[in-house]
Coordinates of C-alpha atoms and ligand atoms in Angstrom, one line a residue:
M1 CA 30.6 -10.6 -24.1
S2 CA 27.6 -10.2 -21.9
F3 CA 24.4 -12.0 -22.8
L4 CA 22.5 -8.9 -21.6
A5 CA 22.1 -5.9 -23.9
E6 CA 24.1 -2.8 -23.3
R7 CA 21.0 -0.7 -22.9
L8 CA 20.2 -2.5 -19.7
S9 CA 23.4 -1.2 -18.1
R10 CA 22.1 2.4 -18.6
I11 CA 19.2 2.0 -16.3
K12 CA 18.4 0.9 -12.7
P13 CA 15.4 -0.8 -11.3
S14 CA 12.7 1.6 -10.1
P15 CA 13.9 2.6 -6.6
T16 CA 10.4 3.2 -5.3
I17 CA 9.3 -0.3 -6.3
A18 CA 12.5 -1.6 -4.7
V19 CA 11.7 0.1 -1.4
S20 CA 8.1 -1.3 -1.4
Q21 CA 9.5 -4.8 -2.1
K22 CA 12.1 -4.5 0.7
A23 CA 9.4 -3.4 3.1
R24 CA 7.2 -6.4 2.0
D25 CA 10.2 -8.8 2.4
L26 CA 11.0 -7.5 5.9
K27 CA 7.4 -7.9 6.9
A28 CA 7.3 -11.4 5.6
A29 CA 10.4 -12.2 7.7
G30 CA 8.5 -11.1 10.8
R31 CA 9.8 -7.5 11.2
D32 CA 7.4 -4.8 12.2
V33 CA 7.6 -2.5 9.2
I34 CA 5.6 0.6 8.2
G35 CA 5.8 1.0 4.4
L36 CA 5.7 4.7 3.3
G37 CA 7.2 4.0 -0.1
A38 CA 4.2 3.1 -2.2
G39 CA 2.8 5.5 -4.6
E40 CA -0.8 4.3 -4.5
P41 CA -3.9 5.2 -2.6
D42 CA -4.9 2.8 0.2
F43 CA -8.6 3.2 -0.8
D44 CA -10.3 0.5 -2.7
T45 CA -11.6 1.0 -6.3
P46 CA -15.2 2.3 -6.0
D47 CA -17.9 -0.4 -6.5
N48 CA -19.5 1.2 -9.5
I49 CA -16.2 0.8 -11.3
K50 CA -15.8 -2.8 -10.2
D51 CA -19.4 -3.5 -11.3
A52 CA -18.6 -2.1 -14.8
A53 CA -15.7 -4.5 -15.1
V54 CA -17.8 -7.5 -14.0
A55 CA -20.5 -6.5 -16.5
A56 CA -17.8 -6.3 -19.2
I57 CA -16.7 -9.8 -18.5
R58 CA -20.3 -11.1 -18.5
R59 CA -21.0 -9.2 -21.8
G60 CA -18.0 -11.0 -23.4
D61 CA -15.8 -7.9 -23.6
T62 CA -12.9 -10.3 -23.2
K63 CA -11.3 -10.1 -26.7
Y64 CA -8.6 -7.9 -28.2
T65 CA -9.7 -4.3 -28.7
A66 CA -8.3 -1.6 -31.0
V67 CA -4.6 -1.3 -30.1
D68 CA -4.7 2.1 -28.5
G69 CA -8.2 1.9 -26.9
T70 CA -11.8 1.3 -27.6
D71 CA -13.9 4.1 -29.1
A72 CA -16.0 4.1 -26.0
L73 CA -13.1 4.8 -23.7
K74 CA -11.6 7.3 -26.2
A75 CA -14.9 9.2 -26.2
A76 CA -15.0 9.2 -22.4
I77 CA -11.4 10.6 -22.4
C78 CA -12.3 13.3 -25.0
G79 CA -15.3 14.2 -22.7
K80 CA -13.0 14.4 -19.6
F81 CA -10.5 16.6 -21.4
K82 CA -13.2 19.0 -22.6
R83 CA -15.1 19.1 -19.3
E84 CA -12.2 19.4 -16.9
N85 CA -9.4 20.9 -18.9
K86 CA -11.2 22.8 -21.8
L87 CA -9.0 20.8 -24.2
D88 CA -10.5 19.7 -27.5
Y89 CA -9.3 16.3 -28.8
K90 CA -10.8 14.1 -31.5
L91 CA -10.8 10.3 -31.2
D92 CA -7.6 10.0 -33.3
Q93 CA -5.8 12.3 -30.9
I94 CA -6.3 10.0 -28.0
T95 CA -4.1 7.0 -27.0
V96 CA -4.7 4.5 -24.2
S97 CA -2.0 2.2 -22.7
S98 CA -1.4 -0.1 -19.9
G99 CA -0.7 2.6 -17.4
G100 CA 0.6 6.1 -17.6
K101 CA 4.1 4.7 -17.6
Q102 CA 3.5 3.0 -20.9
V103 CA 2.2 6.2 -22.4
I104 CA 5.5 7.9 -21.6
F105 CA 7.4 4.9 -22.8
N106 CA 5.6 4.9 -26.2
A107 CA 6.0 8.6 -26.6
L108 CA 9.7 8.6 -26.0
L109 CA 10.4 5.4 -27.9
A110 CA 8.5 6.8 -30.9
T111 CA 10.4 10.1 -30.9
V112 CA 13.8 10.1 -29.2
Q113 CA 16.9 9.7 -31.3
P114 CA 20.3 8.8 -29.9
G115 CA 21.7 12.0 -28.4
D116 CA 18.4 13.8 -28.1
E117 CA 17.9 15.5 -24.7
V118 CA 14.9 15.2 -22.4
I119 CA 14.6 17.9 -19.8
V120 CA 13.4 16.6 -16.4
P121 CA 12.9 19.1 -13.6
A122 CA 14.4 17.6 -10.4
P123 CA 13.1 16.3 -8.1
F124 CA 11.5 14.1 -10.7
W125 CA 9.4 10.9 -10.8
V126 CA 12.0 8.2 -10.8
S127 CA 11.0 6.7 -14.2
Y128 CA 11.5 9.7 -16.5
P129 CA 15.3 9.6 -16.7
D130 CA 15.4 5.9 -17.1
I131 CA 12.8 5.7 -19.8
A132 CA 14.7 8.4 -21.7
L133 CA 17.9 6.4 -21.3
L134 CA 16.3 3.2 -22.5
C135 CA 15.1 5.0 -25.6
G136 CA 18.6 6.2 -26.3
G137 CA 18.2 9.7 -25.1
T138 CA 20.0 11.8 -22.6
P139 CA 18.0 13.0 -19.6
V140 CA 18.9 16.5 -18.5
P141 CA 17.9 17.1 -14.9
V142 CA 17.3 20.8 -13.9
N143 CA 17.5 21.6 -10.2
C144 CA 14.3 23.0 -8.8
P145 CA 15.3 24.1 -5.3
Q146 CA 13.2 24.0 -2.2
N147 CA 13.2 27.8 -2.0
N148 CA 11.2 27.9 -5.2
R149 CA 8.9 25.3 -3.8
F150 CA 10.6 22.6 -6.0
K151 CA 9.2 24.2 -9.2
L152 CA 10.9 24.9 -12.5
R153 CA 11.7 28.5 -13.1
A154 CA 11.5 30.0 -16.6
E155 CA 15.1 31.1 -16.5
D156 CA 16.3 27.6 -15.6
L157 CA 14.3 26.1 -18.4
E158 CA 15.7 28.6 -20.9
A159 CA 19.2 27.8 -19.7
A160 CA 18.7 24.0 -20.1
I161 CA 17.4 24.1 -23.7
T162 CA 19.9 23.2 -26.4
P163 CA 19.5 22.4 -30.1
K164 CA 19.3 18.8 -29.1
T165 CA 16.4 19.2 -26.7
K166 CA 13.5 17.1 -27.8
W167 CA 11.1 17.1 -24.8
V168 CA 10.6 18.8 -21.5
I169 CA 8.6 16.8 -19.0
L170 CA 6.3 18.7 -16.6
N171 CA 4.5 17.0 -13.7
S172 CA 2.0 18.8 -11.5
P173 CA 0.9 17.9 -8.9
N174 CA 4.4 16.5 -8.5
N175 CA 5.8 13.2 -7.4
P176 CA 7.8 13.4 -5.1
T177 CA 7.2 16.9 -3.8
G178 CA 3.5 17.5 -4.1
A179 CA 4.2 20.8 -5.7
V180 CA 1.4 22.3 -7.9
Y181 CA 2.2 24.8 -10.7
T182 CA -0.2 27.7 -11.0
A183 CA -1.5 28.8 -14.4
A184 CA 0.8 31.9 -14.2
E185 CA 3.9 29.7 -13.6
L186 CA 3.0 27.5 -16.6
K187 CA 2.4 30.6 -18.7
A188 CA 6.0 31.8 -17.9
L189 CA 7.3 28.4 -19.0
A190 CA 5.2 28.5 -22.1
E191 CA 6.7 31.8 -23.1
V192 CA 10.1 30.2 -23.0
L193 CA 9.0 27.2 -25.0
L194 CA 7.4 29.5 -27.6
R195 CA 10.9 30.8 -28.3
H196 CA 12.1 27.2 -29.0
P197 CA 9.7 25.6 -31.5
H198 CA 11.7 22.4 -31.7
V199 CA 10.9 21.5 -28.0
W200 CA 7.9 19.3 -27.2
V201 CA 6.1 19.1 -23.9
L202 CA 5.0 16.0 -22.1
T203 CA 2.8 17.0 -19.3
D204 CA 2.2 14.3 -16.7
D205 CA -1.1 15.2 -15.1
M206 CA -1.5 11.9 -13.2
Y207 CA -2.3 13.6 -9.9
E208 CA -4.6 16.2 -11.3
H209 CA -7.5 15.5 -8.9
L210 CA -5.4 15.3 -5.8
I211 CA -5.2 18.9 -4.8
Y212 CA -5.9 20.4 -1.4
G213 CA -6.8 23.9 -0.2
D214 CA -6.9 26.8 -2.7
A215 CA -4.5 25.5 -5.3
K216 CA -6.0 25.1 -8.7
F217 CA -4.9 22.5 -11.3
A218 CA -3.7 23.9 -14.7
T219 CA -2.3 22.1 -17.7
I220 CA 0.0 23.8 -20.2
A221 CA -1.8 23.1 -23.5
A222 CA -4.9 24.8 -22.0
V223 CA -2.9 27.6 -20.4
D224 CA -1.3 28.5 -23.7
P225 CA -3.1 26.9 -26.7
R226 CA -0.1 28.0 -28.9
L227 CA 1.6 24.9 -27.5
Y228 CA -1.3 22.5 -28.3
E229 CA 0.3 21.2 -31.5
R230 CA 3.5 20.1 -29.6
T231 CA 2.1 19.0 -26.3
L232 CA 1.2 15.4 -25.1
T233 CA -1.2 15.7 -22.2
M234 CA -0.9 12.5 -20.2
N235 CA -3.2 11.4 -17.5
G236 CA -4.7 8.1 -16.1
V237 CA -7.1 6.5 -13.7
S238 CA -4.4 5.0 -11.4
K239 CA -4.3 7.5 -8.6
A240 CA -7.6 9.5 -8.4
Y241 CA -9.8 6.5 -9.1
C242 CA -7.7 4.1 -6.9
M243 CA -7.0 1.9 -9.9
T244 CA -3.3 1.3 -9.9
G245 CA -3.6 -2.4 -10.5
W246 CA -6.0 -2.0 -13.5
R247 CA -3.2 -0.5 -15.6
I248 CA -4.9 2.2 -17.7
G249 CA -3.2 5.5 -18.7
Y250 CA -4.0 7.8 -21.5
A251 CA -3.0 10.9 -23.4
G252 CA -4.2 13.5 -25.9
G253 CA -1.9 15.0 -28.5
P254 CA -1.2 15.6 -32.1
A255 CA -2.6 12.8 -34.3
P256 CA 0.7 11.9 -36.0
L257 CA 2.4 11.4 -32.6
I258 CA -0.6 9.4 -31.4
K259 CA -0.4 7.2 -34.5
A260 CA 3.3 6.6 -34.0
M261 CA 2.8 5.6 -30.4
A262 CA 0.1 3.1 -31.5
K263 CA 2.5 1.6 -33.9
I264 CA 4.9 0.9 -31.1
Q265 CA 2.2 -0.5 -28.9
S266 CA 1.0 -2.8 -31.7
Q267 CA 4.4 -4.5 -31.6
S268 CA 4.7 -4.7 -27.8
T269 CA 1.6 -5.1 -25.6
T270 CA -1.2 -4.6 -28.1
N271 CA -4.3 -3.2 -26.4
P272 CA -4.6 -2.5 -22.6
S273 CA -7.0 -5.0 -20.9
S274 CA -10.5 -4.9 -22.4
I275 CA -12.0 -5.2 -18.9
S276 CA -9.9 -2.4 -17.4
Q277 CA -10.9 -0.2 -20.4
A278 CA -14.6 -0.8 -19.7
A279 CA -14.1 0.0 -16.0
S280 CA -12.3 3.2 -17.0
V281 CA -15.2 4.4 -19.0
E282 CA -17.3 4.1 -15.8
A283 CA -14.5 5.8 -13.8
L284 CA -14.5 8.8 -16.1
N285 CA -18.2 9.1 -16.8
G286 CA -19.6 7.9 -13.5
P287 CA -20.0 9.7 -10.1
Q288 CA -16.9 11.7 -9.0
Q289 CA -17.9 12.5 -5.5
F290 CA -15.6 9.9 -3.8
I291 CA -12.6 11.9 -5.1
A292 CA -13.5 14.9 -2.9
E293 CA -14.2 12.5 0.0
H294 CA -10.8 10.9 -0.3
N295 CA -9.2 14.3 -0.6
V296 CA -10.6 15.3 2.8
K297 CA -8.8 12.3 4.3
F298 CA -5.6 12.9 2.3
R299 CA -5.5 16.5 3.5
E300 CA -5.9 15.6 7.1
R301 CA -3.1 13.1 6.8
R302 CA -0.9 15.6 5.1
D303 CA -1.4 18.2 7.8
M304 CA -0.7 15.7 10.6
V305 CA 2.5 14.3 8.9
V306 CA 3.8 17.8 8.2
A307 CA 3.1 19.0 11.8
M308 CA 4.7 15.9 13.3
L309 CA 7.8 16.0 11.1
N310 CA 8.4 19.6 11.8
Q311 CA 8.8 18.7 15.5
V312 CA 11.6 16.3 14.7
P313 CA 15.1 17.5 15.3
G314 CA 17.1 17.7 12.0
L315 CA 14.0 17.6 9.7
S316 CA 12.0 20.4 8.0
C317 CA 9.0 19.8 5.9
D318 CA 7.0 22.2 3.6
T319 CA 3.2 21.8 3.2
P320 CA 2.7 20.7 -0.4
D321 CA -0.5 21.5 -2.3
G322 CA -1.2 18.2 -4.0
A323 CA -0.5 14.5 -4.7
F324 CA 0.0 12.3 -1.6
Y325 CA 3.7 12.8 -0.8
V326 CA 5.7 15.1 1.4
Y327 CA 9.4 15.7 0.7
P328 CA 11.1 16.7 4.0
S329 CA 14.7 17.9 4.2
C330 CA 17.0 15.8 6.3
A331 CA 19.9 18.2 6.1
G332 CA 20.0 18.5 9.9
A333 CA 20.6 14.8 10.2
I334 CA 23.5 14.6 7.8
G335 CA 26.9 14.3 9.4
R336 CA 25.4 13.0 12.7
K337 CA 26.1 9.5 14.1
T338 CA 23.7 6.6 14.7
P339 CA 23.8 4.9 18.2
Q340 CA 25.9 2.2 16.4
G341 CA 28.5 4.9 15.5
K342 CA 27.8 5.1 11.8
V343 CA 27.9 8.5 10.2
V344 CA 24.7 9.5 8.3
A345 CA 26.5 10.9 5.2
S346 CA 23.6 11.0 2.8
D347 CA 19.8 10.7 2.4
D348 CA 20.5 7.1 1.3
D349 CA 22.1 6.5 4.7
F350 CA 19.3 8.3 6.5
V351 CA 16.5 6.1 5.0
T352 CA 18.6 3.0 5.6
Y353 CA 18.9 4.0 9.3
L354 CA 15.1 4.7 9.5
L355 CA 14.4 1.2 8.2
E356 CA 17.0 -0.6 10.3
A357 CA 16.4 1.3 13.5
E358 CA 12.7 1.8 13.5
G359 CA 11.2 -0.3 10.6
V360 CA 10.0 2.8 8.6
A361 CA 10.4 2.5 4.9
A362 CA 10.7 5.8 3.0
V363 CA 12.5 6.7 -0.2
Q364 CA 15.8 8.6 -0.4
G365 CA 15.8 11.9 -2.2
S366 CA 18.8 10.8 -4.4
A367 CA 16.3 8.6 -6.3
F368 CA 14.4 11.7 -7.3
G369 CA 17.5 13.7 -8.2
L370 CA 17.5 16.2 -5.2
S371 CA 19.3 15.6 -1.9
P372 CA 19.3 15.7 1.1
F373 CA 15.6 14.9 1.2
F374 CA 13.4 11.8 1.5
R375 CA 9.9 11.0 0.3
I376 CA 7.0 9.9 2.4
S377 CA 3.8 8.7 0.9
Y378 CA 0.8 9.5 3.1
A379 CA -1.5 7.3 1.1
T380 CA -1.8 5.0 4.1
S381 CA -3.9 5.1 7.3
A382 CA -3.6 8.0 9.8
E383 CA -2.8 5.5 12.5
A384 CA 0.2 4.0 10.6
L385 CA 1.3 7.5 9.7
R386 CA 1.2 8.7 13.3
D387 CA 3.1 5.6 14.4
A388 CA 5.7 6.2 11.6
C389 CA 6.3 9.8 12.5
T390 CA 6.7 8.9 16.2
R391 CA 9.3 6.3 15.1
I392 CA 11.1 8.8 12.8
K393 CA 11.2 11.3 15.8
R394 CA 12.7 8.6 18.0
A395 CA 15.3 7.7 15.4
C396 CA 16.3 11.3 14.9
E397 CA 16.5 12.0 18.6
A398 CA 18.9 9.1 18.9
L399 CA 21.4 10.6 16.4
K400 CA 24.5 12.1 18.1
Ligands
PLP501 C1 4.1 11.2 -11.7 C2 3.7 9.8 -12.1 N1 3.4 9.6 -13.4 C3 3.0 8.4 -13.8 C4 2.9 7.3 -13.0 C5 2.5 6.0 -13.5 O1 1.2 5.7 -13.4 P1 0.7 4.3 -13.9 O2 0.6 3.4 -12.6 O3 -0.7 4.6 -14.5 O4 1.6 3.7 -14.9 C6 3.1 7.5 -11.6 C7 3.0 6.4 -10.7 O5 3.6 6.4 -9.6 C8 3.6 8.8 -11.2 O6 3.8 9.0 -9.9

């Protein structure tokens, strides 16, 4: 009998974290590696937010707080939801955790019974299926093809719903594709969900502020308030506020669900860091101008990466509206041979080849549930991106 629990065999380590680690290891071993795997902004946390953390330490805000967040942070979150999303939540409808990932974990652990199904539109953020599996549920991936800009269509959602469906997870702007759902597209999904009152919606709005051009952010509980009573609206400070290491995520939702999630957290990690919570109050209530400034840079990088990749033989890349990822197709490279005579049979082989031949670390599409693609994070300097795209071109030109 194994010492390790059976549930561990159901999941795999996060492939995106694995790629970043591999890039770090190769760099430490002296290889010239450009890491394009990380899902975090290269910008530093703004000083006003850091100062708020220092002030919290000096003030002695260094003790346990209420399990699912201080009233000050919950009030700031209520204000944010009202101001930016026109969503009304009271303090007892807000939960705060150590990152958005823990919010999802708490929600699924509190609700998913063995055999319950969780619909995850694919490509999906790598952690959704594995969190569902850890909680005893069954992830149900639904293909969202490139020709629909990687977005879930109402008819595909309808076809995926069964009596066992507990949740559908929506994510816009999307990791890994950068796709942004319009309000009209969410409305069409809402119409389907209204016909299936047993299905709850977890909307992961983590990349809300990272949108370029004319696309507008929308979130489903605001688009169709009839879903408000069964929607968990999740968000966090990690991406827009460059606070990945501070570990603060939050959500608004029905009070009984929020209470159940707090019960789980009270027996696992207790409150998120008191200092990070104080910093997050400043993030949400303080100046927001730097977000637009970062977005100008992100947009320039996106445009450069898309243009360069579309000149590479075997690749094709759409221009996404948000987040900081592109999800190019490598269909034209599949079946070709590397200079060493190895056939590139999958996107896994393709990213391995990029890393070995040119020291470029990207993430294979299979990790996100849709092949043959790969994900590049452009949350790194324009210089590194230019170099990486030049290397990718050289690698692809060398394929026979
Ligand atoms: C779509 C999505 N949701 C949630 C998270 C998790 O965010 P956090 O770092 O706050 O746990 C990430 C992080 O990569 C993400 O890409």
